[in-house]
Amino acid sequence: MEQIANNNLPDRFDTDQVKNRNLGLELVRVTEAAALSAGRWMGKGNKEMVDQAAVDAMRHALDGVDMNGTVVIGEGEKDEAPMLYIGEHIGNGNPPDVDLAVDPVDGTRLLALGLPGALAVVATAERGSMYSAPPGVFYMNKIAVGPAFRHVIDINAPVAVNLDRIARVRSAHIDDLAVAVLDRPRHQELIRQIREVGARIRLIGDGDVAAAIQAAMEDYTGIDVMMGIGGAPEAVLAAAAIKCVGGEIQCKIWPRTEEEREKFKADGIDLERVYSTNDLVSGDDVSFAATGITTGEMLDGVQYFGWGARTSSVMMRSRSGTVRYIQARHTWKTKSIK
């Protein structure tokens, strides 16, 4: 069963949306493959096998996608990642030429421990339009919101100011708001400031891609804003989805230590620069797909049966603004268990 979020189509619906091939639908098959393979390792405590299963399945599935893709966000450099490494050419070589961002498992630890919220994620955009962080940059400070708040947030403003602006747009009180924050020691001061002004907090163990998307999607009213420090590659993946739904993410490079700060400065990296959604993904034709591996607030996880499995996915496209929720039934080709 496929549910289309914006199925109340206008009288002058652009027929090009129908005629043009939707790469996002092909990407769903890729995330489904990764989720089906990695989901077998749920709760078994082996993060390495979780990641390997997802990478192998995702790489194999990408071979059949009609595109000429280059991995911009992947598993690392070639010498440390045999597949889905940065710079690897993906797809069958046919047009379109695209940048590719992948996270075979967003929430590897969650899946290994059998915890909620692990996803398989893929995004594409026009060639040369995805941000690639400088070498050695692993983290960014982030704030992400939905379309209604995109023009009022400022990552350089105090926490209280951003929350007050969001509350005013919502015609709400600050204590009505819910803020998603990664549960990390580095966020103790951020959490203190949020509590001080009275907003509610939803701590997340891992996977800030999903949290940023939920904050940006109007369907998910449980989270109003995501704040805090997370992975730089995850910022680009989140930006791809956020661009599809019209939200906004702002980020700044975050050094982990004073030594790292000085190194970044010596390398000419501007630590005061604010990266917006369009800085992270500048293309106009962005596709995003994610499949749930373990059940979370955003998507249901993989369910296995003797005859096959069920998956739950979301697909987004910036050109049309379409968001599709796809419930798929996969039947094994081998004989069923008796």
mmCIF file of N, CA, C and O in Angstrom, residues 178-233:
data_model
loop_
_atom_site.group_PDB
_atom_site.id
_atom_site.type_symbol
_atom_site.label_atom_id
_atom_site.label_comp_id
_atom_site.label_asym_id
_atom_site.label_seq_id
_atom_site.Cartn_x
_atom_site.Cartn_y
_atom_site.Cartn_z
ATOM 1 N N ALA A 178 8.468 21.263 22.196
ATOM 2 C CA ALA A 178 9.294 20.087 22.467
ATOM 3 C C ALA A 178 10.557 20.183 21.624
ATOM 4 O O ALA A 178 10.496 20.395 20.411
ATOM 5 N N VAL A 179 11.708 20.026 22.271
ATOM 6 C CA VAL A 179 13.012 20.152 21.615
ATOM 7 C C VAL A 179 13.706 18.797 21.628
ATOM 8 O O VAL A 179 13.860 18.182 22.686
ATOM 9 N N ALA A 180 14.135 18.325 20.457
ATOM 10 C CA ALA A 180 14.891 17.077 20.364
ATOM 11 C C ALA A 180 16.372 17.380 20.530
ATOM 12 O O ALA A 180 16.917 18.273 19.872
ATOM 13 N N VAL A 181 17.023 16.628 21.424
ATOM 14 C CA VAL A 181 18.452 16.820 21.709
ATOM 15 C C VAL A 181 19.100 15.443 21.862
ATOM 16 O O VAL A 181 18.550 14.570 22.543
ATOM 17 N N LEU A 182 20.263 15.248 21.231
ATOM 18 C CA LEU A 182 21.008 14.009 21.439
ATOM 19 C C LEU A 182 21.456 13.914 22.895
ATOM 20 O O LEU A 182 21.935 14.897 23.478
ATOM 21 N N ASP A 183 21.294 12.747 23.472
ATOM 22 C CA ASP A 183 21.655 12.518 24.869
ATOM 23 C C ASP A 183 23.163 12.301 24.964
ATOM 24 O O ASP A 183 23.658 11.168 24.899
ATOM 25 N N ARG A 184 23.893 13.410 25.098
ATOM 26 C CA ARG A 184 25.349 13.376 25.162
ATOM 27 C C ARG A 184 25.831 14.326 26.251
ATOM 28 O O ARG A 184 25.210 15.386 26.484
ATOM 29 N N PRO A 185 26.960 14.008 26.919
ATOM 30 C CA PRO A 185 27.504 14.912 27.936
ATOM 31 C C PRO A 185 27.767 16.318 27.416
ATOM 32 O O PRO A 185 27.639 17.297 28.168
ATOM 33 N N ARG A 186 28.110 16.457 26.137
ATOM 34 C CA ARG A 186 28.407 17.777 25.578
ATOM 35 C C ARG A 186 27.195 18.701 25.545
ATOM 36 O O ARG A 186 27.336 19.908 25.319
ATOM 37 N N HIS A 187 26.009 18.140 25.777
ATOM 38 C CA HIS A 187 24.784 18.942 25.703
ATOM 39 C C HIS A 187 24.245 19.345 27.072
ATOM 40 O O HIS A 187 23.111 19.827 27.168
ATOM 41 N N GLN A 188 25.041 19.180 28.112
ATOM 42 C CA GLN A 188 24.555 19.527 29.452
ATOM 43 C C GLN A 188 24.145 20.997 29.545
ATOM 44 O O GLN A 188 23.096 21.322 30.104
ATOM 45 N N GLU A 189 24.958 21.892 28.991
ATOM 46 C CA GLU A 189 24.637 23.315 29.056
ATOM 47 C C GLU A 189 23.429 23.648 28.186
ATOM 48 O O GLU A 189 22.570 24.448 28.570
ATOM 49 N N LEU A 190 23.340 23.055 27.015
ATOM 50 C CA LEU A 190 22.182 23.271 26.147
ATOM 51 C C LEU A 190 20.905 22.819 26.846
ATOM 52 O O LEU A 190 19.891 23.539 26.844
ATOM 53 N N ILE A 191 20.938 21.650 27.462
ATOM 54 C CA ILE A 191 19.767 21.127 28.166
ATOM 55 C C ILE A 191 19.382 22.050 29.324
ATOM 56 O O ILE A 191 18.197 22.323 29.555
ATOM 57 N N ARG A 192 20.393 22.557 30.031
ATOM 58 C CA ARG A 192 20.107 23.480 31.137
ATOM 59 C C ARG A 192 19.384 24.723 30.636
ATOM 60 O O ARG A 192 18.405 25.174 31.250
ATOM 61 N N GLN A 193 19.840 25.277 29.510
ATOM 62 C CA GLN A 193 19.211 26.486 28.972
ATOM 63 C C GLN A 193 17.790 26.228 28.494
ATOM 64 O O GLN A 193 16.906 27.068 28.672
ATOM 65 N N ILE A 194 17.564 25.091 27.872
ATOM 66 C CA ILE A 194 16.210 24.758 27.420
ATOM 67 C C ILE A 194 15.270 24.626 28.613
ATOM 68 O O ILE A 194 14.146 25.144 28.609
ATOM 69 N N ARG A 195 15.735 23.947 29.633
ATOM 70 C CA ARG A 195 14.908 23.766 30.839
ATOM 71 C C ARG A 195 14.658 25.094 31.530
ATOM 72 O O ARG A 195 13.575 25.326 32.092
ATOM 73 N N GLU A 196 15.643 25.952 31.505
ATOM 74 C CA GLU A 196 15.530 27.236 32.201
ATOM 75 C C GLU A 196 14.392 28.082 31.647
ATOM 76 O O GLU A 196 13.708 28.795 32.391
ATOM 77 N N VAL A 197 14.162 27.999 30.321
ATOM 78 C CA VAL A 197 13.086 28.792 29.730
ATOM 79 C C VAL A 197 11.761 28.029 29.695
ATOM 80 O O VAL A 197 10.736 28.585 29.298
ATOM 81 N N GLY A 198 11.789 26.755 30.098
ATOM 82 C CA GLY A 198 10.535 26.040 30.294
ATOM 83 C C GLY A 198 10.106 25.100 29.187
ATOM 84 O O GLY A 198 9.040 24.475 29.292
ATOM 85 N N ALA A 199 10.880 24.989 28.107
ATOM 86 C CA ALA A 199 10.490 24.072 27.028
ATOM 87 C C ALA A 199 10.707 22.626 27.448
ATOM 88 O O ALA A 199 11.522 22.330 28.327
ATOM 89 N N ARG A 200 9.963 21.746 26.810
ATOM 90 C CA ARG A 200 10.106 20.322 27.062
ATOM 91 C C ARG A 200 11.236 19.756 26.205
ATOM 92 O O ARG A 200 11.576 20.309 25.166
ATOM 93 N N ILE A 201 11.825 18.637 26.633
ATOM 94 C CA ILE A 201 12.970 18.037 25.939
ATOM 95 C C ILE A 201 12.684 16.577 25.640
ATOM 96 O O ILE A 201 12.184 15.833 26.493
ATOM 97 N N ARG A 202 13.005 16.181 24.415
ATOM 98 C CA ARG A 202 12.970 14.763 24.064
ATOM 99 C C ARG A 202 14.402 14.337 23.769
ATOM 100 O O ARG A 202 14.966 14.672 22.728
ATOM 101 N N LEU A 203 15.003 13.605 24.692
ATOM 102 C CA LEU A 203 16.363 13.121 24.507
ATOM 103 C C LEU A 203 16.363 11.931 23.557
ATOM 104 O O LEU A 203 15.533 11.024 23.680
ATOM 105 N N ILE A 204 17.296 11.935 22.599
ATOM 106 C CA ILE A 204 17.412 10.830 21.654
ATOM 107 C C ILE A 204 18.786 10.196 21.815
ATOM 108 O O ILE A 204 19.794 10.876 22.005
ATOM 109 N N GLY A 205 18.819 8.880 21.752
ATOM 110 C CA GLY A 205 20.066 8.161 21.974
ATOM 111 C C GLY A 205 21.034 8.281 20.816
ATOM 112 O O GLY A 205 22.232 8.471 20.994
ATOM 113 N N ASP A 206 20.529 8.151 19.601
ATOM 114 C CA ASP A 206 21.330 8.222 18.378
ATOM 115 C C ASP A 206 20.405 8.652 17.245
ATOM 116 O O ASP A 206 19.199 8.722 17.403
ATOM 117 N N GLY A 207 21.008 8.907 16.077
ATOM 118 C CA GLY A 207 20.205 9.119 14.883
ATOM 119 C C GLY A 207 19.565 10.481 14.803
ATOM 120 O O GLY A 207 18.339 10.605 14.779
ATOM 121 N N ASP A 208 20.413 11.545 14.718
ATOM 122 C CA ASP A 208 19.814 12.884 14.657
ATOM 123 C C ASP A 208 19.295 13.225 13.263
ATOM 124 O O ASP A 208 18.656 14.256 13.085
ATOM 125 N N VAL A 209 19.533 12.355 12.261
ATOM 126 C CA VAL A 209 18.891 12.567 10.953
ATOM 127 C C VAL A 209 17.376 12.476 11.114
ATOM 128 O O VAL A 209 16.623 13.351 10.677
ATOM 129 N N ALA A 210 16.917 11.409 11.759
ATOM 130 C CA ALA A 210 15.477 11.227 11.964
ATOM 131 C C ALA A 210 14.892 12.353 12.796
ATOM 132 O O ALA A 210 13.801 12.856 12.510
ATOM 133 N N ALA A 211 15.609 12.785 13.834
ATOM 134 C CA ALA A 211 15.099 13.857 14.698
ATOM 135 C C ALA A 211 14.971 15.169 13.932
ATOM 136 O O ALA A 211 13.983 15.891 14.087
ATOM 137 N N ALA A 212 15.952 15.479 13.090
ATOM 138 C CA ALA A 212 15.883 16.708 12.298
ATOM 139 C C ALA A 212 14.724 16.666 11.312
ATOM 140 O O ALA A 212 14.021 17.664 11.115
ATOM 141 N N ILE A 213 14.512 15.502 10.697
ATOM 142 C CA ILE A 213 13.411 15.359 9.745
ATOM 143 C C ILE A 213 12.071 15.512 10.452
ATOM 144 O O ILE A 213 11.162 16.193 9.961
ATOM 145 N N GLN A 214 11.929 14.895 11.613
ATOM 146 C CA GLN A 214 10.673 14.996 12.353
ATOM 147 C C GLN A 214 10.389 16.436 12.757
ATOM 148 O O GLN A 214 9.238 16.884 12.726
ATOM 149 N N ALA A 215 11.438 17.169 13.115
ATOM 150 C CA ALA A 215 11.244 18.578 13.471
ATOM 151 C C ALA A 215 10.788 19.393 12.262
ATOM 152 O O ALA A 215 10.048 20.371 12.406
ATOM 153 N N ALA A 216 11.232 18.977 11.074
ATOM 154 C CA ALA A 216 10.926 19.750 9.863
ATOM 155 C C ALA A 216 9.602 19.379 9.224
ATOM 156 O O ALA A 216 9.042 20.164 8.460
ATOM 157 N N MET A 217 9.072 18.192 9.527
ATOM 158 C CA MET A 217 7.854 17.730 8.862
ATOM 159 C C MET A 217 6.621 18.120 9.658
ATOM 160 O O MET A 217 6.529 17.841 10.856
ATOM 161 N N GLU A 218 5.692 18.758 8.994
ATOM 162 C CA GLU A 218 4.489 19.222 9.673
ATOM 163 C C GLU A 218 3.631 18.056 10.155
ATOM 164 O O GLU A 218 2.808 18.214 11.051
ATOM 165 N N ASP A 219 3.828 16.867 9.555
ATOM 166 C CA ASP A 219 3.086 15.681 10.009
ATOM 167 C C ASP A 219 3.436 15.339 11.449
ATOM 168 O O ASP A 219 2.624 14.802 12.189
ATOM 169 N N TYR A 220 4.704 15.608 11.827
ATOM 170 C CA TYR A 220 5.190 15.207 13.142
ATOM 171 C C TYR A 220 5.147 16.394 14.084
ATOM 172 O O TYR A 220 6.103 17.162 14.198
ATOM 173 N N THR A 221 4.019 16.573 14.761
ATOM 174 C CA THR A 221 3.856 17.722 15.648
ATOM 175 C C THR A 221 4.488 17.480 17.007
ATOM 176 O O THR A 221 4.489 18.373 17.852
ATOM 177 N N GLY A 222 5.040 16.295 17.243
ATOM 178 C CA GLY A 222 5.621 15.992 18.547
ATOM 179 C C GLY A 222 6.940 16.696 18.791
ATOM 180 O O GLY A 222 7.357 16.858 19.940
ATOM 181 N N ILE A 223 7.657 17.090 17.741
ATOM 182 C CA ILE A 223 8.937 17.783 17.884
ATOM 183 C C ILE A 223 8.853 19.107 17.125
ATOM 184 O O ILE A 223 8.534 19.131 15.940
ATOM 185 N N ASP A 224 9.156 20.205 17.799
ATOM 186 C CA ASP A 224 9.094 21.524 17.172
ATOM 187 C C ASP A 224 10.434 21.960 16.608
ATOM 188 O O ASP A 224 10.487 22.711 15.635
ATOM 189 N N VAL A 225 11.523 21.515 17.231
ATOM 190 C CA VAL A 225 12.851 21.947 16.812
ATOM 191 C C VAL A 225 13.874 20.924 17.294
ATOM 192 O O VAL A 225 13.696 20.309 18.347
ATOM 193 N N MET A 226 14.911 20.730 16.502
ATOM 194 C CA MET A 226 16.049 19.925 16.946
ATOM 195 C C MET A 226 17.234 20.855 17.151
ATOM 196 O O MET A 226 17.511 21.711 16.315
ATOM 197 N N MET A 227 17.921 20.679 18.270
ATOM 198 C CA MET A 227 19.094 21.487 18.578
ATOM 199 C C MET A 227 20.232 20.595 19.035
ATOM 200 O O MET A 227 20.009 19.516 19.591
ATOM 201 N N GLY A 228 21.468 21.060 18.802
ATOM 202 C CA GLY A 228 22.614 20.370 19.361
ATOM 203 C C GLY A 228 23.638 19.930 18.339
ATOM 204 O O GLY A 228 23.505 20.163 17.139
ATOM 205 N N ILE A 229 24.663 19.268 18.839
ATOM 206 C CA ILE A 229 25.822 18.879 18.044
ATOM 207 C C ILE A 229 25.692 17.430 17.603
ATOM 208 O O ILE A 229 25.425 16.537 18.409
ATOM 209 N N GLY A 230 25.864 17.206 16.299
ATOM 210 C CA GLY A 230 25.817 15.861 15.735
ATOM 211 C C GLY A 230 26.779 15.765 14.566
ATOM 212 O O GLY A 230 27.542 16.691 14.276
ATOM 213 N N GLY A 231 26.737 14.646 13.870
ATOM 214 C CA GLY A 231 27.667 14.385 12.789
ATOM 215 C C GLY A 231 27.500 15.344 11.618
ATOM 216 O O GLY A 231 26.383 15.718 11.260
ATOM 217 N N ALA A 232 28.633 15.715 10.992
ATOM 218 C CA ALA A 232 28.582 16.574 9.805
ATOM 219 C C ALA A 232 27.955 15.859 8.610
ATOM 220 O O ALA A 232 27.144 16.457 7.892
ATOM 221 N N PRO A 233 28.276 14.580 8.347
ATOM 222 C CA PRO A 233 27.605 13.897 7.228
ATOM 223 C C PRO A 233 26.094 13.819 7.420
ATOM 224 O O PRO A 233 25.326 13.977 6.463
#
